[in-house]
PDB file of C-alpha atoms in Angstrom:
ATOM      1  CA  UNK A   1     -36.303 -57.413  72.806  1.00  0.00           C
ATOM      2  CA  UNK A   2     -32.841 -57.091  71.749  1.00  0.00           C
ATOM      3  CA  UNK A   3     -30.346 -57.100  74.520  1.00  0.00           C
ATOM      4  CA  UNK A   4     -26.900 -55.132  74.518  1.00  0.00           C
ATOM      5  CA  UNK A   5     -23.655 -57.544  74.736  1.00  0.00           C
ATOM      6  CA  UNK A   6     -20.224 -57.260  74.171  1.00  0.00           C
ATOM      7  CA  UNK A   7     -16.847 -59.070  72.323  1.00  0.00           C
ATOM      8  CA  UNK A   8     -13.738 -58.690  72.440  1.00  0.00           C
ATOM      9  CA  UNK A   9     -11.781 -59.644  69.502  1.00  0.00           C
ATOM     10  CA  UNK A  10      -8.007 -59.575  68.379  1.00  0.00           C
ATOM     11  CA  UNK A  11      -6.021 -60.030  65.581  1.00  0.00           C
ATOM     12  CA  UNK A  12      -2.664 -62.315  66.844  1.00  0.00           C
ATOM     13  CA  UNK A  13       0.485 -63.272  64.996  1.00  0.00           C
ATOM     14  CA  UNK A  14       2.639 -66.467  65.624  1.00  0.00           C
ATOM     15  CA  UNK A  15       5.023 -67.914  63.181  1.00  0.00           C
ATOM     16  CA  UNK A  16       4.657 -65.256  60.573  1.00  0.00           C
ATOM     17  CA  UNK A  17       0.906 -66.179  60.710  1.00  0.00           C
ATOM     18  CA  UNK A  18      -2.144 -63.959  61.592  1.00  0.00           C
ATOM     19  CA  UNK A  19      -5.148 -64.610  62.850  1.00  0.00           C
ATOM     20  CA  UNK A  20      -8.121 -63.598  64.132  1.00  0.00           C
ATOM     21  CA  UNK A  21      -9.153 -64.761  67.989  1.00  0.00           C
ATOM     22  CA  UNK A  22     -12.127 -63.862  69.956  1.00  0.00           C
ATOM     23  CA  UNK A  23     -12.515 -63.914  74.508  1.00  0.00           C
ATOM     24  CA  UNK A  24     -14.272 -66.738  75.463  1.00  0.00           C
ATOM     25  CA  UNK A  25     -16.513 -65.028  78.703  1.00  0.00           C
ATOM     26  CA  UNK A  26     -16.726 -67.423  81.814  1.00  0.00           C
ATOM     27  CA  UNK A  27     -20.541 -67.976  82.190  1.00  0.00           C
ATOM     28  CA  UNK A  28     -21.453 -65.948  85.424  1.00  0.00           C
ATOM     29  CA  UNK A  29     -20.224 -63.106  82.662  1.00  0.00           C
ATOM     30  CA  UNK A  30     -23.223 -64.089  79.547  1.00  0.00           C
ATOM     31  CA  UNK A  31     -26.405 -64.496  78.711  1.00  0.00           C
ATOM     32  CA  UNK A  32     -27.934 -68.121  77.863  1.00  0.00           C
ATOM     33  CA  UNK A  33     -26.998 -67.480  74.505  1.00  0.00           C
ATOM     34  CA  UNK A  34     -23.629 -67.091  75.799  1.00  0.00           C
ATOM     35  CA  UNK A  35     -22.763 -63.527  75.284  1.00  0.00           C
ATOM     36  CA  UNK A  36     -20.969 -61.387  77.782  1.00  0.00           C
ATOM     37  CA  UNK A  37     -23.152 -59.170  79.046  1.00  0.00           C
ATOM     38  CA  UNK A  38     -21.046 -56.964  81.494  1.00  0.00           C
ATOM     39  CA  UNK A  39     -19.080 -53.801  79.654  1.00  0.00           C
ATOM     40  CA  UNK A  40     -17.078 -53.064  82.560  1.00  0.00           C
ATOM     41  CA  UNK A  41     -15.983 -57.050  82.010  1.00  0.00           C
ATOM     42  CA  UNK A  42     -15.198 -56.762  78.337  1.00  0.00           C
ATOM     43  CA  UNK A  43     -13.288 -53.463  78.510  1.00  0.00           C
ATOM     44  CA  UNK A  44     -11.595 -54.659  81.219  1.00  0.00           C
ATOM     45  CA  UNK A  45     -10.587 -57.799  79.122  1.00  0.00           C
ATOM     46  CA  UNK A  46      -9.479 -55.579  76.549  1.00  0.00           C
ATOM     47  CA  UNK A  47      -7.059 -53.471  78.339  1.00  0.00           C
ATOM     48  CA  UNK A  48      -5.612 -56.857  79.662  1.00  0.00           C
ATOM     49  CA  UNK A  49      -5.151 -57.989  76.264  1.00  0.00           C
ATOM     50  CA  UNK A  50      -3.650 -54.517  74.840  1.00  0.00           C
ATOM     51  CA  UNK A  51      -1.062 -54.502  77.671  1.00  0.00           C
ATOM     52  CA  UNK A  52      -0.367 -58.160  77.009  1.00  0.00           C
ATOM     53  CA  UNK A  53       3.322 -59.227  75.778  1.00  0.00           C
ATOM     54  CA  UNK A  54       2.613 -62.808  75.258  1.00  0.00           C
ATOM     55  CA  UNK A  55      -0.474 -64.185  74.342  1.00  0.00           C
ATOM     56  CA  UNK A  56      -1.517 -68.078  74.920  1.00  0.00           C
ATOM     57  CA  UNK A  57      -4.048 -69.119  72.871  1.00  0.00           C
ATOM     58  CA  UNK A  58      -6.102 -71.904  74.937  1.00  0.00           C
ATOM     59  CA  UNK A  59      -8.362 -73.616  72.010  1.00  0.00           C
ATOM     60  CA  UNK A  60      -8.633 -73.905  68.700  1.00  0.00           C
ATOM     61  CA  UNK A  61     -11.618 -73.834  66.197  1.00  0.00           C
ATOM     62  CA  UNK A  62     -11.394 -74.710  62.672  1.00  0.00           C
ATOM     63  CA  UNK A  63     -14.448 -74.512  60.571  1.00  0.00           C
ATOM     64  CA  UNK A  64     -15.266 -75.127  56.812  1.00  0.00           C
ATOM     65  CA  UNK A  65     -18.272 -73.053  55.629  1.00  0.00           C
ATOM     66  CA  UNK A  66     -19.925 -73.629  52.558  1.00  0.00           C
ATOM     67  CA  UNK A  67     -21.415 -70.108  51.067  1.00  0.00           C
ATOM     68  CA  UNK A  68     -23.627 -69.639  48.237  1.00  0.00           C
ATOM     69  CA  UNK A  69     -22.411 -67.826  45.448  1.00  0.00           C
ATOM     70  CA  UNK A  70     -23.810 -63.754  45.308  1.00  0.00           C
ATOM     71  CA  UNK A  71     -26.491 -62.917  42.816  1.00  0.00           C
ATOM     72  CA  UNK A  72     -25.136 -61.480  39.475  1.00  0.00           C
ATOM     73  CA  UNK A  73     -25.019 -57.448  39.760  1.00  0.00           C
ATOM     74  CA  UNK A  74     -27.749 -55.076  39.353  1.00  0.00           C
ATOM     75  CA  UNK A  75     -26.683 -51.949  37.841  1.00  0.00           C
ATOM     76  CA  UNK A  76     -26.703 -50.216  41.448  1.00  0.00           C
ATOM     77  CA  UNK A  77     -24.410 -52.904  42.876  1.00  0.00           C
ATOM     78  CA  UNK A  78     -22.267 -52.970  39.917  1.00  0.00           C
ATOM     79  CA  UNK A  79     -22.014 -49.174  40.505  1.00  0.00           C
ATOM     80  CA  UNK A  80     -21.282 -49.394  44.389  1.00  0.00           C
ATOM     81  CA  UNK A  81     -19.014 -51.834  43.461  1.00  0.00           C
ATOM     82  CA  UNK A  82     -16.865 -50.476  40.636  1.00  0.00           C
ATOM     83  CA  UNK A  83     -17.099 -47.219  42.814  1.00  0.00           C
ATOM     84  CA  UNK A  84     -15.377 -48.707  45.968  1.00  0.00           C
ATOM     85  CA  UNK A  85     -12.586 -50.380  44.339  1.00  0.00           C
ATOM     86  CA  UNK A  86     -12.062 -48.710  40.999  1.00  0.00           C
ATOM     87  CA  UNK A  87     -13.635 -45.387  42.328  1.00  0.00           C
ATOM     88  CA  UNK A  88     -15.513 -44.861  38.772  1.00  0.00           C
ATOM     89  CA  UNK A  89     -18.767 -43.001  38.739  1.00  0.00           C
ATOM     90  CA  UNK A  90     -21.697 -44.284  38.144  1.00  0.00           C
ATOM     91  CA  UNK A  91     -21.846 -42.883  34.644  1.00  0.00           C
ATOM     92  CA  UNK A  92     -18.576 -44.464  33.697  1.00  0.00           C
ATOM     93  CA  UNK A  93     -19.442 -48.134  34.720  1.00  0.00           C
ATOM     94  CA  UNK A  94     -23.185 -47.623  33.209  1.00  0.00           C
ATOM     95  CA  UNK A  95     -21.315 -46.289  29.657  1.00  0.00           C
ATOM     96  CA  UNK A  96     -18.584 -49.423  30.083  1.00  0.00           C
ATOM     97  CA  UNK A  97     -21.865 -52.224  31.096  1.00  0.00           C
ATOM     98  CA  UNK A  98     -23.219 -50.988  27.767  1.00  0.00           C
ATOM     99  CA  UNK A  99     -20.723 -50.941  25.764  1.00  0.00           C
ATOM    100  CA  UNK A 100     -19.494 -54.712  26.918  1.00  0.00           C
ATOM    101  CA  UNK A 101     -23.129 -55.069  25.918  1.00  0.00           C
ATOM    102  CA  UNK A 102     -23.639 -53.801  22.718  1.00  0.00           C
ATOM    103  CA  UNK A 103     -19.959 -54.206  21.352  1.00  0.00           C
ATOM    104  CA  UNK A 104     -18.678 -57.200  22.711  1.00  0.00           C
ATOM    105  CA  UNK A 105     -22.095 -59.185  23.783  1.00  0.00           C
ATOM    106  CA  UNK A 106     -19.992 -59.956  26.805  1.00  0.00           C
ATOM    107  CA  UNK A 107     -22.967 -59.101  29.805  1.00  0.00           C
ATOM    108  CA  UNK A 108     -26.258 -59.286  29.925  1.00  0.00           C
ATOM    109  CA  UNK A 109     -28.721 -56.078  29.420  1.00  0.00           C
ATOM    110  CA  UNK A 110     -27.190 -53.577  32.414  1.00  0.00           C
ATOM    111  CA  UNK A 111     -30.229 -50.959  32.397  1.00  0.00           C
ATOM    112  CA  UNK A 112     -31.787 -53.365  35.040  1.00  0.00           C
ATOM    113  CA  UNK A 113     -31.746 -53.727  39.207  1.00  0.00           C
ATOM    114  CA  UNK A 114     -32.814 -57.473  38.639  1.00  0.00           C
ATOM    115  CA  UNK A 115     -30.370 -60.373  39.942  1.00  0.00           C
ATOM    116  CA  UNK A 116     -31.672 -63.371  38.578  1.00  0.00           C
ATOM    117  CA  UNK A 117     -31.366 -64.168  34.552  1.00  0.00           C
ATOM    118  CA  UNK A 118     -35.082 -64.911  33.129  1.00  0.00           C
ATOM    119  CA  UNK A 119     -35.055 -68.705  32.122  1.00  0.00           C
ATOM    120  CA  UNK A 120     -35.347 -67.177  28.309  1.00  0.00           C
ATOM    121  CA  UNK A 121     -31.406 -65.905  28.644  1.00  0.00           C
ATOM    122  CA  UNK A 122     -30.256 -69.262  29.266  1.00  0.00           C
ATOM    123  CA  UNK A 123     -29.438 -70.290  25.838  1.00  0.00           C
ATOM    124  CA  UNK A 124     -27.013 -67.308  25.570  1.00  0.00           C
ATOM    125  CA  UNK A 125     -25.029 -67.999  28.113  1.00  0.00           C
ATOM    126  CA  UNK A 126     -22.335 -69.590  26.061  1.00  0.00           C
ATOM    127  CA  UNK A 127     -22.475 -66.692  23.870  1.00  0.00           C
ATOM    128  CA  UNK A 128     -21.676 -64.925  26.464  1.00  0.00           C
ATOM    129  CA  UNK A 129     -18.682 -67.029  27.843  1.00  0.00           C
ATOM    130  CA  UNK A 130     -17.512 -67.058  24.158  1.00  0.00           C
ATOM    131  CA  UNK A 131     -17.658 -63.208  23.671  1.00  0.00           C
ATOM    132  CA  UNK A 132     -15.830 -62.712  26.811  1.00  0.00           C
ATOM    133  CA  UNK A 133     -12.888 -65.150  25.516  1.00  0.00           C
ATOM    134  CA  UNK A 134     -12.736 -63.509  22.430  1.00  0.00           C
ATOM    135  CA  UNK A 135     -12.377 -60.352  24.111  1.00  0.00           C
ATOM    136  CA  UNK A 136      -9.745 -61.519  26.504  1.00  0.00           C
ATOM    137  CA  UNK A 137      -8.245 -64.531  25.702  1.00  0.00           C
ATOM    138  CA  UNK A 138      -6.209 -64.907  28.962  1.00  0.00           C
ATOM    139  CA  UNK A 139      -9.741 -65.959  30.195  1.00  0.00           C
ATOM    140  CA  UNK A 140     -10.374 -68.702  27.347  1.00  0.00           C
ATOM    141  CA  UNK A 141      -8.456 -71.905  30.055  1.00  0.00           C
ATOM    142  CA  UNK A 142     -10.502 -70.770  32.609  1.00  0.00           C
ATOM    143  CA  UNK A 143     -13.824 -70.457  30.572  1.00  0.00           C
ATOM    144  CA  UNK A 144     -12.989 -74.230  28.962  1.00  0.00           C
ATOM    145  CA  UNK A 145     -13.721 -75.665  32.232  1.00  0.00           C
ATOM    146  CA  UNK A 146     -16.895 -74.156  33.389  1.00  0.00           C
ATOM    147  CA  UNK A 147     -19.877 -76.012  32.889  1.00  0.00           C
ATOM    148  CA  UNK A 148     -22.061 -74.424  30.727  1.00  0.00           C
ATOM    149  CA  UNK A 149     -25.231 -76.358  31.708  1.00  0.00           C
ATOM    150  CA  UNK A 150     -25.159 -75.724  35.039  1.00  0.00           C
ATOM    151  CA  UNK A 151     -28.194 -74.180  36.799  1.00  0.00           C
ATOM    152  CA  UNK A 152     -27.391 -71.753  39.624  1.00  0.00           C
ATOM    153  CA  UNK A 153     -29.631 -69.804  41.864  1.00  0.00           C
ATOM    154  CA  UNK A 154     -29.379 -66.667  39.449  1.00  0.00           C
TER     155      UNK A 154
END
């Protein structure tokens, strides 16, 4: 049964740097999985921190994470997406899918919510690259050094 627990998290500068930090919680404050689980505790952490001149950060983590590329759009995402940062309806980015499509060969068929390419599109995926080069040729050093063999998860 989920359990309700509670972070408190900052954003600090130093050195014209920013960075995230998060409150460590002594243990008689968590959980075994080391969360805190007092509110009273947290908020009281974070009223501490807001009031807080100085700040002394007392450890440091660095990690590398290794992410795996998203799936290629459906036409839903692609919509969401386009929407939130180009704020284009849906009709505009399913008329601009198509016509990259049928004009410019430079996507795959849009009219689809699948995110994996069918092994049989394989063989046009330098087609592809090539139509979108052709199309914008600021892309064409960038497209030169992808390797068109490569099998992803898509």
């Amino acid at each position: 049964m989920p359990k309700p627990y509670w972070q408190v998290k900052a954003q600090l500068t130093a050195g014209g740097l920013t960075f995230p930090a998060q409150w460590v919680p002594a243990k008689v404050y968590t959980d075994e999985e080391k969360r805190c689980v007092y509110q009273n505790i947290a908020q009281q952490v974070a009223q501490l921190c807001q009031q807080a001149d100085v700040t002394v950060v007392t450890e440091c983590e660095t990690k590398r994470e290794k992410a795996a590329a998203p799936l290629a759009f459906s036409l839903g995402s692609l919509q969401q997406a386009c929407c939130r940062l180009w704020d284009m309806s849906p009709r505009q980015v399913l008329d601009t899918a198509q016509s990259l499509y049928e004009k410019y060969k430079a996507t795959t068929y849009p009219r689809t919510d699948c995110g994996y390419l069918p092994e049989s599109m394989r063989k046009g995926i330098p087609s592809v690259l090539d139509a979108i080069g052709r199309t914008d040729p600021e892309y064409a050093p960038l497209l030169s050094q992808l390797d068109k063999t490569m099998v992803s998860r898509i």
